[in-house]
CSV table of C-alpha atoms and ligand atoms in Angstrom, one decimal:
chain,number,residue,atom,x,y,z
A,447,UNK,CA,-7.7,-25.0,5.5
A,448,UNK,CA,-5.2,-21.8,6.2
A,449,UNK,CA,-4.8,-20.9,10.2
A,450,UNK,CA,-4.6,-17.6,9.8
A,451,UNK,CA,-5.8,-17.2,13.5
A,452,UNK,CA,-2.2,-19.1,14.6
A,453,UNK,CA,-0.7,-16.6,17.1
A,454,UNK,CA,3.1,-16.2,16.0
A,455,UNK,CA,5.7,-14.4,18.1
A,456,UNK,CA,7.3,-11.9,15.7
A,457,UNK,CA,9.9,-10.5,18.5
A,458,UNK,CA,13.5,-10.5,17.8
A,459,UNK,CA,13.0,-11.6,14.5
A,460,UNK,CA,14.6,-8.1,13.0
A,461,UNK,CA,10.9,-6.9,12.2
A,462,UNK,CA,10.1,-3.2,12.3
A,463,UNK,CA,6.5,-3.5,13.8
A,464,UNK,CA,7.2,-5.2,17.4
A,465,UNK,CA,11.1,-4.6,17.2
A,466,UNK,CA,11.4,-1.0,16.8
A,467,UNK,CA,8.6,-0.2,18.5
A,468,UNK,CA,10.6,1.5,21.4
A,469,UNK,CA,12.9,3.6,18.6
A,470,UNK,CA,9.6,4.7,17.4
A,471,UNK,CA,7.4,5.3,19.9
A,472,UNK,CA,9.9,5.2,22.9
A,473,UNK,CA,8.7,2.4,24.5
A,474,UNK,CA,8.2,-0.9,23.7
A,475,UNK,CA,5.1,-2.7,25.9
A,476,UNK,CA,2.9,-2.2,23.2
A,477,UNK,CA,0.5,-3.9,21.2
A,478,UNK,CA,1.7,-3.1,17.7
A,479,UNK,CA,-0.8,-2.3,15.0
A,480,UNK,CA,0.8,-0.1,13.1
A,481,UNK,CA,3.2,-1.2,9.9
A,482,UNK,CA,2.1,-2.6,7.1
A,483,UNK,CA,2.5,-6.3,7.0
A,484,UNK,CA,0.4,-8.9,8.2
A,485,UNK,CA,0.7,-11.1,11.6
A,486,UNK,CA,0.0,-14.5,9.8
A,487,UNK,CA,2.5,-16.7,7.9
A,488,UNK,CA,3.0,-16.7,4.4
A,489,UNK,CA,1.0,-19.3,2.0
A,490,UNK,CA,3.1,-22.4,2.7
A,491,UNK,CA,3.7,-23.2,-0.8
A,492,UNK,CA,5.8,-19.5,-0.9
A,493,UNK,CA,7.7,-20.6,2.4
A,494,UNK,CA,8.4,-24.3,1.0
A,495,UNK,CA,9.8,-22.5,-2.4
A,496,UNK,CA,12.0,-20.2,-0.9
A,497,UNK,CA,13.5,-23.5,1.6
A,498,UNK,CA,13.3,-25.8,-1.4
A,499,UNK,CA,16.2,-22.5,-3.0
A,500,UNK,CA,17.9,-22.1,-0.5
A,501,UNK,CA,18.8,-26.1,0.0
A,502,UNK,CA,20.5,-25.2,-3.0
A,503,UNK,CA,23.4,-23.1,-1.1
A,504,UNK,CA,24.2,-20.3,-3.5
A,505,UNK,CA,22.6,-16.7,-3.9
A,506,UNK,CA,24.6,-15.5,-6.0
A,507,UNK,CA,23.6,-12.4,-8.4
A,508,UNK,CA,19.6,-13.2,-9.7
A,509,UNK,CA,17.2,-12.4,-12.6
A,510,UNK,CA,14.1,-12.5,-13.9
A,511,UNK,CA,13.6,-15.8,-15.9
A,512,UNK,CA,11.1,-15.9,-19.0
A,513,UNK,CA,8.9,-17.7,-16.0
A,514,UNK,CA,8.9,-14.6,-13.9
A,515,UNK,CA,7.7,-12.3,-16.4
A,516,UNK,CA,4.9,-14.9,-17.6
A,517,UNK,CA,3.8,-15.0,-14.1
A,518,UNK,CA,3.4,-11.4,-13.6
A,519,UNK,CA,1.4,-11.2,-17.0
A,520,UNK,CA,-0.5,-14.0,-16.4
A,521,UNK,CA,-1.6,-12.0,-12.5
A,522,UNK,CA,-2.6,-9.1,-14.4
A,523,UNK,CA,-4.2,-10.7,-16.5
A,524,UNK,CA,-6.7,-13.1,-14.8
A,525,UNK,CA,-7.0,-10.8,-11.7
A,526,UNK,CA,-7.0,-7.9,-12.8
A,527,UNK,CA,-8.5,-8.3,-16.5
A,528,UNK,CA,-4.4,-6.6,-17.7
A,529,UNK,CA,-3.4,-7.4,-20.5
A,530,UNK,CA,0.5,-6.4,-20.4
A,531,UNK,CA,3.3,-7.1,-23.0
A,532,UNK,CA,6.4,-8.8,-21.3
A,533,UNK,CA,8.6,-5.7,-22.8
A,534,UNK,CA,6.0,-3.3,-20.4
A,535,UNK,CA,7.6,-4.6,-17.1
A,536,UNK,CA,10.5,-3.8,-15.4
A,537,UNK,CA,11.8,-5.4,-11.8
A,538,UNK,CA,12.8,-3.0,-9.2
A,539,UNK,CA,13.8,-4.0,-5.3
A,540,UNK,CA,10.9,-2.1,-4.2
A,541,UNK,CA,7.9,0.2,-4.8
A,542,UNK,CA,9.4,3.2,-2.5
A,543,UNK,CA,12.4,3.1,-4.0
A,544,UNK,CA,10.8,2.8,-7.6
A,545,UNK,CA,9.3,5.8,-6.7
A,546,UNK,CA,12.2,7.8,-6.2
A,547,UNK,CA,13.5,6.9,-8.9
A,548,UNK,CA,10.3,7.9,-11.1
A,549,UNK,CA,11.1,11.5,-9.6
A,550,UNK,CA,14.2,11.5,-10.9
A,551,UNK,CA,13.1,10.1,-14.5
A,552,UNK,CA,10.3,12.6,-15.1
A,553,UNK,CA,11.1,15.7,-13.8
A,554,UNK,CA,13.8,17.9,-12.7
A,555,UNK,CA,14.6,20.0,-9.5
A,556,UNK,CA,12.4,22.6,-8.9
A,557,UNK,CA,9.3,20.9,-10.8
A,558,UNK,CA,6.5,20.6,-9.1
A,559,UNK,CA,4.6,17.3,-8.2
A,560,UNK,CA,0.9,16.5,-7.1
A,561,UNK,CA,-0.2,14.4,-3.9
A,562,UNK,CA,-3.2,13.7,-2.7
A,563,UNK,CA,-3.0,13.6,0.8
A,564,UNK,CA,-3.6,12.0,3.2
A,565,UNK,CA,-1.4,9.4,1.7
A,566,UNK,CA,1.5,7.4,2.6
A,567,UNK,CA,3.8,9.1,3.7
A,568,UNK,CA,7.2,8.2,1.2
A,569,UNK,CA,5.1,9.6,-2.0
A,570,UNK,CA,5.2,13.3,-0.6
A,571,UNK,CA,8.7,12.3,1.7
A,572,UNK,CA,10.4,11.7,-1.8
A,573,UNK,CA,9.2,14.4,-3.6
A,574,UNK,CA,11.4,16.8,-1.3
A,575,UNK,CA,14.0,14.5,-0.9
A,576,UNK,CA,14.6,14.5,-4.4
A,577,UNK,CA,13.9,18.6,-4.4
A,578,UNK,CA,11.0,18.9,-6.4
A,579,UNK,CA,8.1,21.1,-5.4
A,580,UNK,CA,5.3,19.0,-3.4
A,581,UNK,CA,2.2,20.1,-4.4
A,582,UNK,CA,-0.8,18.6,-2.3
A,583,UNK,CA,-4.1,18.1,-3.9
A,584,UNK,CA,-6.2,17.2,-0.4
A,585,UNK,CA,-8.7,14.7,-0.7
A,586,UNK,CA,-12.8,15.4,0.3
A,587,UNK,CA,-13.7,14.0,3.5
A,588,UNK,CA,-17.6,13.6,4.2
A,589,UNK,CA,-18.9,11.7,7.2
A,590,UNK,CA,-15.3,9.5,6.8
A,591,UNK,CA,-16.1,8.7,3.0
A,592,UNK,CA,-13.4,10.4,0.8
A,593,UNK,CA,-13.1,11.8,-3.0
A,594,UNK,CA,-10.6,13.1,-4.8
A,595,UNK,CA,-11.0,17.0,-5.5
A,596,UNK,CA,-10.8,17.3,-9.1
A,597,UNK,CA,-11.2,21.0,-9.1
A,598,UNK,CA,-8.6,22.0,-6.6
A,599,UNK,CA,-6.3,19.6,-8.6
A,600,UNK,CA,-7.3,21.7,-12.0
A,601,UNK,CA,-7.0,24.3,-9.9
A,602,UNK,CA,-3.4,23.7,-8.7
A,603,UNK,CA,-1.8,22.9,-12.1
A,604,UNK,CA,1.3,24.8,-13.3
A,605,UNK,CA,3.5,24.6,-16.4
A,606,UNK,CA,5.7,23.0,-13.7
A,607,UNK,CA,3.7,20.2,-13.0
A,608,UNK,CA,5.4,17.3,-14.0
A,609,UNK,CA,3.9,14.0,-12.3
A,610,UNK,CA,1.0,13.0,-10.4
A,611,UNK,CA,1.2,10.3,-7.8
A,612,UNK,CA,-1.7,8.5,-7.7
A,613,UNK,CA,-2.3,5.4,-4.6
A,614,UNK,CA,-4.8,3.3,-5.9
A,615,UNK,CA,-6.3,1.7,-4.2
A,616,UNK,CA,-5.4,4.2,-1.6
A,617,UNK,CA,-3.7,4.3,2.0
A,618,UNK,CA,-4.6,5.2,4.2
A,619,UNK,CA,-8.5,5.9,3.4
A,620,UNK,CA,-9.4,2.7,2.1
A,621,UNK,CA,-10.5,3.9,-1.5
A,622,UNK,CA,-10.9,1.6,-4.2
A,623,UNK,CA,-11.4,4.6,-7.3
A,624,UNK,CA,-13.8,3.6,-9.4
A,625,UNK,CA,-13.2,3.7,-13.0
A,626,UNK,CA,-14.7,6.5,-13.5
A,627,UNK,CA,-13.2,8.4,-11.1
A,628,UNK,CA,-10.1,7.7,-13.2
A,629,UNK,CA,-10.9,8.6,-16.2
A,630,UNK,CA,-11.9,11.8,-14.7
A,631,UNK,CA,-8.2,12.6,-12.9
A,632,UNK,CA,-6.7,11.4,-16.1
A,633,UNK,CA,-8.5,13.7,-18.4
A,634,UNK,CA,-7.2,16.0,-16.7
A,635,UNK,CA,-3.7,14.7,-16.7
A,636,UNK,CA,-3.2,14.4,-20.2
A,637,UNK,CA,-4.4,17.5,-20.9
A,638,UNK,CA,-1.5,18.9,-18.8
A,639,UNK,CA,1.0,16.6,-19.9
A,640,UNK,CA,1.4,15.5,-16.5
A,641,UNK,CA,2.7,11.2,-16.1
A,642,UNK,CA,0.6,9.6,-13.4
A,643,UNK,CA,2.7,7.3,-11.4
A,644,UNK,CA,0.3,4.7,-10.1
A,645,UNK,CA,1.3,3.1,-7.3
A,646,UNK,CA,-1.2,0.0,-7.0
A,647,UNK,CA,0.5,-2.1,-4.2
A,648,UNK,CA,-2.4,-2.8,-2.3
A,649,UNK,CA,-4.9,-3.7,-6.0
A,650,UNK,CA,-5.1,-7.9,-4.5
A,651,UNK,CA,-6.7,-6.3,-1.5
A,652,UNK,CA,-10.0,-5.6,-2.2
A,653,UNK,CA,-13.8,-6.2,-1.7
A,654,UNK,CA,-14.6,-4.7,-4.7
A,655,UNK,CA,-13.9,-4.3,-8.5
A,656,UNK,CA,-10.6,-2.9,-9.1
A,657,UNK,CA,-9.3,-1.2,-12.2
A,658,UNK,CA,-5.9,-0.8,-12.8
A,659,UNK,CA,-5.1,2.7,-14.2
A,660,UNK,CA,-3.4,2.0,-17.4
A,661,UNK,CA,-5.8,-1.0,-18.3
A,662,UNK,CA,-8.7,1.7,-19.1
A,663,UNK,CA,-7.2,2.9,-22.2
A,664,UNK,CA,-4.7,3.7,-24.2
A,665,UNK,CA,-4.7,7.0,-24.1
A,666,UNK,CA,-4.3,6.6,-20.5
A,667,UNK,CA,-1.9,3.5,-20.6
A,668,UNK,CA,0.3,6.5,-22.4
A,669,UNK,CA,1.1,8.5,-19.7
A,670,UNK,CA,1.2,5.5,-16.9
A,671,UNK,CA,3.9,4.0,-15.1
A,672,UNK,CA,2.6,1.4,-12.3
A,673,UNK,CA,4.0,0.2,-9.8
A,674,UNK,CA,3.2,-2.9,-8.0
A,675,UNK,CA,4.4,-5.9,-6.1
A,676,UNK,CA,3.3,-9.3,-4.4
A,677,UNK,CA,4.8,-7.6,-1.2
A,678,UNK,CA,1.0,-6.7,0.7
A,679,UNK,CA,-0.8,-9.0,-0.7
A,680,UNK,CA,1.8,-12.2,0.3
A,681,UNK,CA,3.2,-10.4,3.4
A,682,UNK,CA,6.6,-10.6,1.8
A,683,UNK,CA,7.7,-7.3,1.5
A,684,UNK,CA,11.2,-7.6,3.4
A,685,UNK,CA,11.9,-10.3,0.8
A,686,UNK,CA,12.1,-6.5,-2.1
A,687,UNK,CA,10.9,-7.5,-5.3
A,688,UNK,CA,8.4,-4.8,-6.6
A,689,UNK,CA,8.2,-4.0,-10.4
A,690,UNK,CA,7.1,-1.6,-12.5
A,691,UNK,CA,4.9,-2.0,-15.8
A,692,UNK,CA,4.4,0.8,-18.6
A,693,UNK,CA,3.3,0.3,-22.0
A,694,UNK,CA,4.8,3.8,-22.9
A,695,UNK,CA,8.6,2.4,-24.6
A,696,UNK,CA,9.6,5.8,-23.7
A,697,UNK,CA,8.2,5.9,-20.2
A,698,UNK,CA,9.8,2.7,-19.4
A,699,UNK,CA,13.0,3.2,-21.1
A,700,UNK,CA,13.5,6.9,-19.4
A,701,UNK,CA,12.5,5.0,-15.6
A,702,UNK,CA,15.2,1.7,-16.7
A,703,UNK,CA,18.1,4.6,-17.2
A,704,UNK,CA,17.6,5.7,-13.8
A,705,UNK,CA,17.2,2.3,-11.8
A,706,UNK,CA,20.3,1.0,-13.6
A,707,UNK,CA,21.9,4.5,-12.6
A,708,UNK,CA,20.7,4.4,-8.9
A,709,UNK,CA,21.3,0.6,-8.8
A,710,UNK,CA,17.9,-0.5,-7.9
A,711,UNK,CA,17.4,-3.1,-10.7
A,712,UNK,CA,19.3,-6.1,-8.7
A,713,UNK,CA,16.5,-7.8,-6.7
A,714,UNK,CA,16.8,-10.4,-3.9
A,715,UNK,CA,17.2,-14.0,-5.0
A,716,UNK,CA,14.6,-15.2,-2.6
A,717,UNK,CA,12.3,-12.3,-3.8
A,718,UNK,CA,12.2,-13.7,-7.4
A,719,UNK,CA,11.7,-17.1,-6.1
A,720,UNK,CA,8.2,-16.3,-3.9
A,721,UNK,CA,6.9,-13.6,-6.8
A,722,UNK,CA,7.3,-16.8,-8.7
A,723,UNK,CA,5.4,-19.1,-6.2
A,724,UNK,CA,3.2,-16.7,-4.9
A,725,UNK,CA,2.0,-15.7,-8.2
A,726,UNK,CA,1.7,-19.5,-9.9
A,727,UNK,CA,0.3,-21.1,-6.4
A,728,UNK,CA,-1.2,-18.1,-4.4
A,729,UNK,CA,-4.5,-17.6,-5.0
A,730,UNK,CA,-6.5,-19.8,-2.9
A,731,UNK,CA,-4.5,-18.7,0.0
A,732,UNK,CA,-5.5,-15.4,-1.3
A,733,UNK,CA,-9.1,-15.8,-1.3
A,734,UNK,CA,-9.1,-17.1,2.3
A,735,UNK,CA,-7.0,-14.0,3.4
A,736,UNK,CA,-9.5,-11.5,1.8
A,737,UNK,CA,-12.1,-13.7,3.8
A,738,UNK,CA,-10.7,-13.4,7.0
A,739,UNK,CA,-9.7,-9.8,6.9
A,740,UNK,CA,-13.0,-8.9,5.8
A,741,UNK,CA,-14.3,-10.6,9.1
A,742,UNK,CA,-11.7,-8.7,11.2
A,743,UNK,CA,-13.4,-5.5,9.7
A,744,UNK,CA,-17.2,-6.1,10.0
A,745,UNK,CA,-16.1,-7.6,13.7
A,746,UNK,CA,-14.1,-4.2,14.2
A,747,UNK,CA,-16.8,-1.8,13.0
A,748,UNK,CA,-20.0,-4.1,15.5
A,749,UNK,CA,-17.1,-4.1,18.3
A,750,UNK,CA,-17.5,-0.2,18.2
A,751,UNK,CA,-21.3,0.0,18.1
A,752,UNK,CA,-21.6,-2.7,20.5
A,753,UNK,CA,-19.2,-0.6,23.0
A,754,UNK,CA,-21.1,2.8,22.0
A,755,UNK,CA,-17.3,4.3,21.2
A,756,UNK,CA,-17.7,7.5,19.5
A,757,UNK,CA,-14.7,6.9,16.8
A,758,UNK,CA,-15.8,6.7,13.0
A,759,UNK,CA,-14.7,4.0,10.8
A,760,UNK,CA,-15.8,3.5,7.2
A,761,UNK,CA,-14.8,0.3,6.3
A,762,UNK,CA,-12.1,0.4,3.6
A,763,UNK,CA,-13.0,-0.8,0.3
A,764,UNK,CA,-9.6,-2.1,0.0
A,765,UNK,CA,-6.5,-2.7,2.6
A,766,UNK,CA,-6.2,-3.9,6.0
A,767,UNK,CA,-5.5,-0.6,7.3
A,768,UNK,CA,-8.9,1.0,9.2
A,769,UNK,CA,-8.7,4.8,9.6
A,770,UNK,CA,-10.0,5.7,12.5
A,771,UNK,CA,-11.4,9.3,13.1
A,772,UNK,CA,-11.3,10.9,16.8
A,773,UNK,CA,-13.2,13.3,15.7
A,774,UNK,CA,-15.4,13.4,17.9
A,775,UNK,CA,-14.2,13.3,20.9
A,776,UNK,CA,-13.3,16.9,22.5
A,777,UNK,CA,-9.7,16.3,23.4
A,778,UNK,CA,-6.9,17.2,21.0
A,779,UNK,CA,-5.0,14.8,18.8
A,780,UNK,CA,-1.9,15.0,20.8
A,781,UNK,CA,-4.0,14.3,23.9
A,782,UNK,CA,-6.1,11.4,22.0
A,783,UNK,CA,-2.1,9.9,20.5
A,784,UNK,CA,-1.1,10.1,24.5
A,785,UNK,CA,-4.1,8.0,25.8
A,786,UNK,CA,-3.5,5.1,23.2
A,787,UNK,CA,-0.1,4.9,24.2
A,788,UNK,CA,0.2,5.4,27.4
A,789,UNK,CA,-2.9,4.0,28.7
A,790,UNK,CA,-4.4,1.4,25.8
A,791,UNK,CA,-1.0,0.9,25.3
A,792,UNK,CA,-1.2,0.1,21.4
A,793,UNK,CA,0.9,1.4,18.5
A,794,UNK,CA,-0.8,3.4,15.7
A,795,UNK,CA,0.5,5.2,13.0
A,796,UNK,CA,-0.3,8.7,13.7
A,797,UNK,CA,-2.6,10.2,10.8
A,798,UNK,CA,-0.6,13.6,10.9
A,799,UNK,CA,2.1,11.2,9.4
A,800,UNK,CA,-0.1,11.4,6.4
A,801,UNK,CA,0.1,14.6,6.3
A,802,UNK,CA,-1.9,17.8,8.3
A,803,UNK,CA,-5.7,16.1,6.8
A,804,UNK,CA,-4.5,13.2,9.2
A,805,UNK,CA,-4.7,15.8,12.3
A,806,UNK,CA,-7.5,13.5,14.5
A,807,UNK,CA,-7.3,10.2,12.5
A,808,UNK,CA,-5.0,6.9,13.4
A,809,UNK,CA,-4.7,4.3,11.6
A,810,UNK,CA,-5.0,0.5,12.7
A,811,UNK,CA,-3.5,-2.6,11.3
A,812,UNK,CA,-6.5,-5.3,11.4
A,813,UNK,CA,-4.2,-7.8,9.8
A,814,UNK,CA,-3.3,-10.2,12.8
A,815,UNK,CA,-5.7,-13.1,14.4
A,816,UNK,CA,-9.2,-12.0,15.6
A,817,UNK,CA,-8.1,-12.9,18.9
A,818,UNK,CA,-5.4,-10.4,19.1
A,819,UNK,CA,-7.5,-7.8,17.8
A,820,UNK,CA,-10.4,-8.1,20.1
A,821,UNK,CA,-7.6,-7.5,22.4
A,822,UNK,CA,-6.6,-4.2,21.1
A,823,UNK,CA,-9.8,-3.0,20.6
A,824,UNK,CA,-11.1,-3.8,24.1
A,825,UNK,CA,-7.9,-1.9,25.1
A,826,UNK,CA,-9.1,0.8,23.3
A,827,UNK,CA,-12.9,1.6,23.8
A,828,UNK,CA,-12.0,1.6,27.3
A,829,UNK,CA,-10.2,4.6,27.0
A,830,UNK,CA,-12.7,5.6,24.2
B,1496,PLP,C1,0.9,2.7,-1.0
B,1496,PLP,C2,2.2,1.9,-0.6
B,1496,PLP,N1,3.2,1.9,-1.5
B,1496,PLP,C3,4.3,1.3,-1.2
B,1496,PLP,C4,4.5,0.6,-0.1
B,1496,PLP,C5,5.8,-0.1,0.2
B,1496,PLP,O1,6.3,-0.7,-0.9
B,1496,PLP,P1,7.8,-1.4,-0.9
B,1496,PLP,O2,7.9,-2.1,0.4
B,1496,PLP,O3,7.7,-2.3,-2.1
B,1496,PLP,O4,8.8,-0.3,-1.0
B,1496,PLP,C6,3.5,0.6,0.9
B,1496,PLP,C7,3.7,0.0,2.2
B,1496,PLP,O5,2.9,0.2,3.1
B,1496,PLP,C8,2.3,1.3,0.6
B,1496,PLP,O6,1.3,1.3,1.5
């Protein structure tokens, strides 16, 4: 019913992942799997929504409707078992920036804030652009599975600490934390008086139960502010509408000053219109995504047996990102980055860009038609 093995040509159509590859990597006749959007289209019903508003000629200044906020209840709700009040949600023209702004709410310079790397790389980036201490709480690696460390976190606690940002599910390791898991790390948190900052962007793509944070309980929901967005799960994040839920009045009220302040609250017309669509119409198309990437995994990790290559790869529990460990090969990472560019010729995001746990790992987008992916990989077990 969806064709999400249609092979689109994405160049010169402004997009970071095949037009900047040369700014980024310095050279540009690679195979890009590397940024975080997906090669297929978006649902049709999303595309039709946005041409159906813009036939209507004028983008002038937008907001939420009462529609909007239903929508994102409604997707909390019957996804993810949320039950959210409509004064608990707050739009935002992106998670990243969202973020930033969440430094700036809940601490002040000088404080210190806990990561747990490897992670993307804005939630530590931000932390020191806004001058805060970063504080990293390394995950447990074991045989390519990861934990979090809950005793080096206990361990790394200050009267300083102020927030704790948490990626769940997380990238670029895959996890989906179970709810236990959370309970744990929060336990801990409110002991401290430390906010968790959740940022759940990737929660619709899973293969197995996820819990969002705040949902667990109250105590919890307390010291919570998610953030979220139809961006990953739609491939719609250049269109910037993210938003940000927490059922703390103060929490929410103390992140709104500083969005207003910074000017982040003024979202894209077109982004309200396919939240709206994507959120009302999406799930079908949804269900078939989760389908097809979960083939492009299993394929990925037999392609590797088949061809005897020596890289580990887990498969993620959530995401279309696969983390791929060179571990064990006997060359060093800079040697291992050199061979997939200049001889597999593909673009990978560098796991060092995670932060120093990354030092061996890469990460491949898996998120683009089987076809093109056999591709890659061929291009790649044949230099590993
Ligand atoms: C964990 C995580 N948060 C946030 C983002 C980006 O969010 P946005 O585009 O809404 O700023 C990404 C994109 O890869 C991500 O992986």
């Amino acid at each position: 019913m969806y064709n999400f093995d249609e092979i689109i040509d994405r160049k010169n159509t402004s997009c970071v992942k095949y037009d900047a590859l040369d700014a980024y990597f310095g050279k540009d006749d690679l195979q890009p799997l590397w940024v975080a959007d997906m090669d297929f289209k978006t649902p049709k019903v999303i595309n039709d929504a946005i041409i159906k508003r813009a036939q209507h000629g004028i983008y002038g200044y937008a907001k939420a409707s009462e529609k909007t906020f239903f929508l994102v209840q409604q997707w909390m709700k019957e996804r993810h078992n949320w039950q959210i009040q409509t004064n608990s949600i707050s739009f935002v023209n992106g998670v990243v920036p969202a973020y930033s702004a969440t430094i700036e709410a809940f601490s002040n310079e000088g404080d210190e804030i806990i990561v747990q790397t490897p992670v993307y790389f804005p939630l530590f980036k931000s932390v020191k652009e806004n001058k805060r201490i970063l504080v990293t709480n390394p995950l447990k690696e074991e045989n390519g599975h990861y934990t979090m460390d809950l005793d080096d976190l206990k361990s790394k606690i200050t009267p300083k600490t102020k927030i704790l940002a948490l990626c769940s599910p997380h990238n670029p390791v895959g996890r989906v934390w179970t709810k236990e898991e959370l309970i744990k790390l929060s336990e801990i948190c409110i002991k401290n008086n430390i906010i968790i900052i959740s940022d759940e962007i990737h929660a619709d793509i899973v293969f197995k139960k996820f819990t969002p944070l705040a949902s667990i309980s109250k105590e919890i929901s307390d010291i919570t502010l998610t953030l979220n967005s139809p961006g990953k799960t739609f491939n719609i994040a250049g269109l910037n509408c993210a938003y940000a839920i927490s059922e703390n009045k103060k929490i929410l009220d103390t992140f709104n000053e500083i969005i207003k302040k910074r000017e982040l609250n003024s979202i894209n017309v077109f982004g309200f219109t396919a939240l709206e669509s994507a959120y009302e119409f999406g799930e079908k198309w949804l269900e078939s995504l989760l389908q097809y990437l979960n083939l492009n995994i299993k394929f990925t990790k037999q392609y590797l047996e088949n061809n005897n290559s020596k890289i580990i790869f887990i498969e993620p529990e959530s995401t279309y990102l696969l983390w791929f460990s060179f571990k064990n090969y006997s060359i060093s990472h800079a040697k291992v980055k050199q061979k997939l560019l200049e001889n597999s010729k593909i673009a990978l995001n560098d796991g060092t860009s995670f932060g120093t746990e990354g030092k061996g790992f890469f990460r491949l987008n898996c998120a683009l038609p089987k076809v093109n992916l056999e591709k890659a990989l061929s291009k790649i077990v044949t230099e590993f």
